[in-house]
């Protein structure tokens, strides 16, 4: 079967919608760092819609941070890929054309820098995951013990990490008199614009305080809340793309129909008309961010650890168990109670929609994937709402339940047989293997910057976690779940 490319695009079956604009006439305006499934189903899709609606030179140079093969596949397919929207009514295929070509930061850092220094590039977007920035959450600055940050700070060769690349490109642009680009963080972190901005400034200052000041004064870093459930590609994704498009696509991505993007509108040098695909521009992203992180992502982590510990591979398998759904609903309720009112958002309706999204039977979202990097995810998803709930004397059972399951999950061998995937895996495993519930909890509390001190200090929190850890060592999780479900119902 022929491979999807610009040449074969005309032959793509009628069951797939091609890009609705002349790709050859549009120039590059964005560099994106982190060329994974999420970027394809989210920013690349929104940018495609923006160019279809309003034109503009906003094609994207996609940068894979480490994976050469992904970049090669993109170039072989002239940047084209199939997006499969899998909803209750079936699957819709669309060919996305917004990516111009791709590079790999690990092997082509000089070409990435060159792209970032192009004056036509006005926006740099990032999805490198929570841990991918190398920012120390305790200090807000870069973590010099992170190997990529250490490499890039040494300046012996071209930078290969997101922060090093952005700062070096900004320095060159300043020296050449080119206006800085806008840096738009699209990872699931609270106040992600300020988060990345602090990392950039700290990195720059370590080498040149004046550059740090220039970045602080001139580089816009709007925050954004991103949302679209997008599992990693499977063999079936590619087969389905073949069946619907009549071409072979190594880059096909499957995703849910729902998508949301809420963005702070600070783009002094311009931006695509992302509102064409429904993006919301607002002055205040923070409230949307905590809603999404605490409701969607927090429940996702709960589902992931329950699923992993009970041998359930996909999110939909967890949701198919009525008792587990009750526990997810309890989490949504307790997390919702920690949120400020959001004008225009009906939170109960949002929660119902989440349940339906988690249940989507055609999305194969692995609980193992979501269970990864707990030390990077739980602070904003679980510990922050726990802290708010404690401050108002609200319910915390579900936050303690997720935290306790996670601690249990980090022990020795994982249920799936896979190695614990977390940048702090060694420390977490040591803490989880410490023996008694008290020793386990103390081990996790000793990990710097993880559990906030106000949470650790709460007798209510400690009691709930210690009780759960004791129960987990006494009986199977299924029995604990039954009892929790009865209480929550
Ligand atoms: C998930 C997210 O992997 C995870 O931790 O919770 O990737 C989630 O699917 C997205 O944030 C949905 O927008």
XYZ file of C-alpha atoms and ligand atoms in Angstrom:
502
model
C 0.000 0.000 0.000
C 1.285 3.509 -0.812
C 2.567 5.665 2.022
C 0.704 8.860 2.904
C 2.558 11.875 1.438
C 1.921 15.088 -0.526
C 2.019 13.044 -3.730
C -0.474 10.443 -2.579
C -2.766 12.917 -0.811
C -5.004 13.225 -3.894
C -5.534 9.465 -3.809
C -6.664 9.397 -0.185
C -10.055 7.772 0.078
C -13.167 9.950 0.360
C -13.645 8.653 3.874
C -10.825 10.945 5.046
C -10.991 14.759 5.050
C -7.843 16.357 3.522
C -6.426 19.754 4.629
C -8.756 22.557 3.514
C -6.043 24.997 2.368
C -3.138 25.141 -0.025
C -0.282 23.766 2.059
C 2.379 24.819 -0.415
C 1.292 28.459 -0.128
C 1.625 28.620 3.664
C 4.970 29.311 5.366
C 6.328 28.260 8.745
C 5.486 30.425 11.783
C 5.698 27.976 14.697
C 8.334 25.647 16.123
C 6.894 22.951 18.349
C 9.049 21.040 20.847
C 7.797 17.547 21.761
C 6.421 15.781 18.709
C 4.228 13.164 20.410
C 0.689 11.900 19.946
C -0.793 14.705 22.040
C 0.699 17.458 19.891
C -0.646 15.831 16.747
C -4.198 15.570 18.096
C -4.154 18.996 19.725
C -1.976 21.928 18.623
C -1.352 20.536 15.110
C -5.097 19.959 14.700
C -6.001 23.465 15.975
C -3.387 25.081 13.723
C -4.684 23.122 10.737
C -8.185 24.454 11.446
C -6.840 27.988 11.910
C -5.108 27.990 8.522
C -8.196 26.484 6.873
C -10.389 29.241 8.363
C -8.164 32.296 8.103
C -4.962 31.429 6.266
C -1.790 32.850 7.744
C 1.770 31.561 7.700
C 1.543 29.245 10.648
C 2.926 25.959 9.518
C 4.834 24.098 12.195
C 8.342 22.693 12.351
C 7.849 19.723 14.678
C 10.796 18.850 16.897
C 11.025 15.402 18.380
C 13.244 15.801 21.434
C 14.914 12.386 21.269
C 13.320 10.154 18.649
C 14.983 10.370 15.249
C 12.605 7.872 13.713
C 9.519 9.989 14.358
C 11.164 12.942 12.637
C 12.179 10.730 9.696
C 8.612 9.410 9.368
C 7.246 12.947 9.291
C 9.677 13.939 6.576
C 8.925 10.829 4.555
C 5.214 11.744 4.720
C 5.802 15.458 3.943
C 4.540 16.299 7.419
C 1.126 14.708 6.796
C -0.587 12.368 9.222
C -4.028 10.895 9.866
C -6.029 11.907 12.909
C -8.684 9.344 13.840
C -11.444 10.821 15.979
C -13.045 7.915 17.787
C -16.445 8.682 19.224
C -19.541 6.745 20.191
C -20.863 7.093 16.618
C -17.783 5.665 14.947
C -14.477 6.944 13.654
C -13.807 10.026 11.554
C -10.509 10.309 9.686
C -8.870 13.636 8.912
C -5.516 14.326 7.287
C -3.719 17.084 9.173
C -1.431 19.277 7.092
C -0.113 21.890 9.516
C 3.272 20.283 10.115
C 5.771 21.382 7.485
C 8.640 19.101 8.424
C 10.314 17.638 11.479
C 13.685 17.643 13.230
C 15.211 15.705 16.114
C 16.748 17.794 18.924
C 19.113 15.041 20.082
C 20.718 14.576 16.679
C 20.060 17.924 14.946
C 20.334 20.593 17.626
C 21.946 23.103 15.261
C 19.096 22.819 12.767
C 16.605 23.232 15.619
C 18.394 26.401 16.747
C 18.392 27.695 13.199
C 14.645 27.108 12.976
C 14.102 28.869 16.310
C 16.109 31.867 15.107
C 14.092 32.324 11.916
C 12.367 35.680 12.197
C 9.201 34.242 10.665
C 8.892 31.991 13.697
C 6.718 33.953 16.099
C 5.429 31.236 18.389
C 7.177 28.304 20.081
C 4.865 25.720 21.611
C 5.957 22.914 23.938
C 4.653 19.501 25.045
C 7.711 17.851 26.563
C 5.809 16.397 29.601
C 5.962 17.585 33.200
C 9.444 16.171 33.790
C 10.812 17.179 30.393
C 11.712 20.758 31.347
C 14.214 19.914 34.091
C 12.686 22.537 36.378
C 12.973 22.009 40.124
C 9.475 22.587 41.508
C 10.804 23.416 44.963
C 12.913 26.362 43.741
C 11.138 27.184 40.475
C 14.542 27.377 38.787
C 16.280 24.772 36.654
C 17.621 21.644 38.321
C 21.378 21.579 37.647
C 21.505 17.876 38.590
C 19.189 17.059 35.673
C 21.529 15.581 33.017
C 19.993 17.518 30.103
C 20.072 20.817 32.020
C 23.673 20.098 33.126
C 24.666 19.374 29.532
C 23.038 22.536 28.244
C 24.379 24.750 31.044
C 27.936 23.607 30.236
C 27.621 25.129 26.746
C 30.248 22.744 25.345
C 28.035 21.844 22.428
C 24.606 22.843 21.113
C 21.790 22.482 23.660
C 19.457 19.497 23.362
C 16.787 20.209 26.007
C 13.726 22.435 25.684
C 14.962 25.161 28.068
C 18.503 25.216 26.681
C 17.271 25.427 23.095
C 14.748 28.191 23.798
C 17.185 30.311 25.838
C 20.013 29.930 23.318
C 17.687 30.847 20.451
C 16.397 33.870 22.377
C 19.962 34.987 23.036
C 20.793 34.785 19.336
C 17.621 36.613 18.397
C 18.440 39.383 20.885
C 21.972 39.664 19.504
C 20.662 39.805 15.933
C 17.935 42.314 16.724
C 15.094 39.861 16.000
C 11.995 40.170 18.192
C 11.530 37.280 20.626
C 8.905 34.661 19.901
C 6.037 33.908 22.251
C 6.626 30.745 24.283
C 3.444 28.755 24.848
C 3.679 25.859 27.298
C 1.077 23.144 26.605
C 1.840 20.688 29.400
C -0.465 19.740 32.271
C 1.057 22.014 34.897
C -0.584 24.735 36.960
C 0.253 28.225 35.745
C 2.383 26.601 33.069
C 3.388 29.902 31.427
C 4.869 31.283 34.649
C 6.426 27.886 35.361
C 8.310 27.794 32.068
C 9.149 31.488 32.209
C 10.827 31.055 35.616
C 12.874 28.154 34.241
C 13.967 30.142 31.184
C 14.982 33.172 33.237
C 16.909 31.103 35.774
C 18.729 29.150 33.065
C 19.660 32.358 31.234
C 20.821 34.159 34.402
C 23.262 31.394 35.250
C 25.176 32.294 32.140
C 24.340 35.939 31.599
C 22.245 37.950 34.068
C 21.487 40.558 31.407
C 19.990 37.883 29.157
C 17.860 36.699 32.068
C 16.621 40.261 32.526
C 15.951 40.665 28.800
C 13.878 37.479 28.797
C 11.995 38.648 31.895
C 11.273 41.995 30.223
C 10.440 40.934 26.694
C 9.476 37.278 26.235
C 5.745 36.573 26.504
C 4.939 33.219 28.146
C 1.145 32.914 28.233
C -0.393 30.068 30.222
C -2.684 27.578 28.578
C -4.948 24.718 29.590
C -4.925 21.877 27.088
C -7.276 18.922 26.943
C -7.785 15.972 24.645
C -7.506 12.332 25.644
C -4.961 10.873 23.242
C -3.543 7.425 23.880
C -0.265 6.210 22.404
C -0.533 4.684 18.953
C -1.154 0.931 18.725
C -0.900 -1.510 15.802
C -4.647 -1.175 15.407
C -4.403 2.591 14.957
C -2.301 2.136 11.874
C -4.555 -0.598 10.479
C -7.639 1.550 10.981
C -5.971 4.517 9.264
C -5.116 2.238 6.350
C -8.709 1.052 6.076
C -10.140 4.592 6.167
C -7.609 6.455 4.026
C -6.415 3.766 1.628
C -2.795 4.738 2.395
C -0.241 3.599 4.916
C 0.550 6.072 7.711
C 3.247 5.407 10.292
C 2.133 8.522 12.183
C -1.612 7.923 12.518
C -2.981 9.079 15.863
C -6.249 8.189 17.549
C -8.050 10.586 19.812
C -11.442 11.411 21.297
C -13.809 13.916 19.622
C -13.656 16.278 22.640
C -10.944 18.919 22.662
C -10.398 22.081 24.654
C -7.736 24.785 24.698
C -7.942 27.822 26.955
C -5.175 30.340 26.309
C -4.033 33.620 27.813
C -4.062 36.005 24.873
C -0.540 37.444 24.997
C 0.925 37.103 21.515
C 2.451 40.488 20.620
C 3.910 39.179 17.353
C 0.744 37.401 16.264
C -0.777 33.944 16.483
C -2.944 31.576 14.448
C -6.732 31.904 14.648
C -6.961 28.878 16.930
C -10.447 30.000 17.909
C -11.480 28.535 14.524
C -11.342 25.120 16.212
C -12.902 26.391 19.430
C -9.925 27.671 21.449
C -10.994 30.078 24.179
C -8.876 33.186 24.744
C -9.122 34.654 28.208
C -7.339 36.805 30.745
C -7.507 34.135 33.401
C -6.497 30.572 32.599
C -5.742 29.560 36.185
C -9.305 28.626 37.107
C -9.694 26.441 34.011
C -6.330 24.852 34.715
C -7.168 23.797 38.237
C -10.562 22.527 37.108
C -8.982 20.323 34.467
C -5.992 19.195 36.529
C -8.054 18.340 39.593
C -11.102 16.843 37.888
C -9.828 15.161 34.740
C -6.190 14.478 35.544
C -6.772 13.771 39.241
C -9.443 11.178 38.389
C -7.162 9.809 35.697
C -4.460 9.148 38.287
C -7.013 7.465 40.552
C -8.193 5.311 37.629
C -4.603 4.521 36.661
C -3.510 3.238 40.087
C -6.746 1.326 40.703
C -6.466 -0.142 37.217
C -2.822 -1.119 37.600
C -3.322 -2.692 41.013
C -6.434 -4.579 39.855
C -4.988 -5.764 36.532
C -7.148 -3.527 34.327
C -5.296 -2.455 31.199
C -7.408 0.424 29.946
C -9.269 3.355 31.486
C -12.481 2.031 29.922
C -11.990 -1.309 31.757
C -11.909 0.509 35.084
C -15.001 2.504 34.145
C -16.851 -0.658 33.142
C -16.839 -1.749 36.810
C -19.786 0.021 38.512
C -18.057 -0.030 41.880
C -14.931 1.648 40.520
C -17.089 4.237 38.786
C -18.641 5.121 42.147
C -15.145 5.723 43.504
C -14.296 7.929 40.522
C -17.486 9.896 41.107
C -16.557 10.393 44.748
C -13.222 11.770 43.600
C -14.870 14.197 41.196
C -17.151 15.403 43.951
C -14.363 15.971 46.462
C -12.107 17.614 43.881
C -14.943 19.845 42.619
C -15.475 21.077 46.183
C -11.961 22.592 46.138
C -12.559 24.718 43.013
C -13.567 28.362 42.840
C -16.734 29.157 40.879
C -16.048 29.343 37.160
C -18.389 31.705 35.346
C -19.985 29.952 32.390
C -18.917 26.449 33.461
C -21.419 24.013 34.855
C -19.151 21.790 36.961
C -21.618 18.907 37.504
C -22.166 18.805 33.742
C -18.395 18.885 33.161
C -18.022 15.921 35.547
C -20.757 13.943 33.748
C -19.021 14.621 30.450
C -15.762 13.367 31.980
C -17.388 10.102 33.025
C -18.631 9.617 29.454
C -15.166 10.454 28.078
C -13.461 7.989 30.430
C -15.991 5.340 29.405
C -15.425 5.838 25.647
C -15.242 2.199 24.514
C -13.275 2.958 21.369
C -10.375 4.688 23.129
C -7.680 2.276 24.332
C -5.980 4.469 26.950
C -3.562 2.425 29.019
C -3.641 2.818 32.775
C 0.109 2.079 32.733
C 0.730 5.186 30.622
C -1.171 7.449 33.010
C 0.394 5.782 36.088
C 3.858 6.926 34.991
C 5.634 9.923 36.533
C 3.433 10.065 39.631
C 5.952 12.262 41.450
C 5.565 14.856 38.685
C 1.787 14.590 38.420
C 0.402 14.112 41.924
C 1.476 17.474 43.386
C -0.945 19.444 41.184
C -3.551 16.699 40.760
C -3.855 15.382 44.311
C -1.741 17.214 46.918
C -2.812 20.750 45.944
C -6.551 20.005 46.195
C -5.894 18.021 49.391
C -4.216 21.090 50.839
C -7.176 23.307 49.881
C -9.675 20.795 51.263
C -7.782 20.576 54.547
C -7.754 24.365 54.837
C -11.553 24.466 54.674
C -12.118 21.263 56.617
C -13.533 19.616 53.494
C -13.439 15.908 52.626
C -10.028 14.483 51.757
C -10.685 10.718 51.669
C -10.315 10.439 47.929
C -7.044 12.400 47.770
C -5.597 10.213 50.531
C -6.921 7.143 48.714
C -5.080 8.046 45.481
C -1.893 8.936 47.359
C -1.980 5.659 49.318
C -2.612 3.576 46.185
C 0.276 5.323 44.477
C 2.622 4.607 47.403
C 1.573 0.958 47.258
C 1.996 0.889 43.484
C 5.620 2.063 43.787
C 6.667 -1.065 45.709
C 9.261 -3.492 44.309
C 7.969 -5.152 41.194
C 5.054 -3.453 39.434
C 1.893 -5.499 38.845
C 2.436 -5.192 35.084
C 6.037 -6.443 35.350
C 7.210 -3.106 33.877
C 9.786 -0.987 35.688
C 8.505 2.004 37.661
C 8.547 4.864 35.186
C 9.279 8.015 37.173
C 12.273 10.371 37.309
C 12.452 9.689 41.053
C 11.872 5.934 40.720
C 14.718 4.874 43.041
C 13.674 7.097 45.924
C 10.014 6.176 45.514
C 10.755 2.456 45.472
C 12.905 2.736 48.608
C 10.149 4.627 50.397
C 7.458 2.197 49.269
C 9.501 -0.812 50.355
C 10.197 0.611 53.815
C 7.922 -1.882 55.624
C 5.323 -0.559 58.066
C 2.720 2.011 56.978
C 4.459 4.586 59.214
C 7.824 3.902 57.586
C 6.338 4.082 54.076
C 4.607 7.388 54.761
C 7.742 8.819 56.406
C 9.782 7.738 53.373
C 7.483 9.594 50.972
C 7.360 12.639 53.233
C 11.157 12.784 53.232
C 11.261 13.185 49.448
C 11.903 16.866 48.907
C 9.277 19.038 47.273
C 6.724 16.237 46.964
C 4.046 16.346 49.681
C 3.375 19.887 50.968
C 4.122 20.309 54.667
C 0.597 21.465 55.537
C -0.743 18.222 54.100
C 1.841 16.049 55.872
C 1.119 17.827 59.132
C -2.594 17.009 59.057
C -3.643 14.205 61.425
C -6.691 13.595 59.216
C -4.521 13.034 56.158
C -2.020 10.886 58.024
C -4.763 8.794 59.567
C -6.400 8.142 56.196
C -3.146 7.161 54.457
C -1.871 5.013 57.322
C -5.249 3.262 57.543
C -5.236 2.521 53.810
C -1.633 1.268 53.800
C -2.438 -1.017 56.717
C -5.491 -2.364 54.919
C -3.493 -2.907 51.748
C -1.015 -5.051 53.626
C -3.831 -7.012 55.303
C -6.193 -7.821 52.432
C -6.667 -7.727 48.663
C -7.424 -4.358 47.118
C -10.664 -5.724 45.649
C -12.064 -6.101 49.180
C -11.016 -2.591 50.191
C -12.592 -1.269 47.001
C -15.886 -2.986 47.772
C -16.047 -1.357 51.177
C -14.953 2.055 49.841
C -17.576 1.813 47.131
C -20.328 1.031 49.637
C -19.347 4.000 51.786
C -19.140 6.334 48.812
C -22.419 5.291 47.196
C -3.231 11.843 31.482
C -3.222 13.005 30.490
O -1.262 10.639 31.016
C -1.847 11.338 31.855
O -1.362 11.605 32.931
O -3.928 12.216 32.621
O -2.315 12.821 29.473
C -4.630 13.276 29.924
O -5.037 12.218 29.077
C -4.691 14.577 29.172
O -4.279 15.601 30.012
C -6.103 14.830 28.637
O -6.210 16.134 28.190
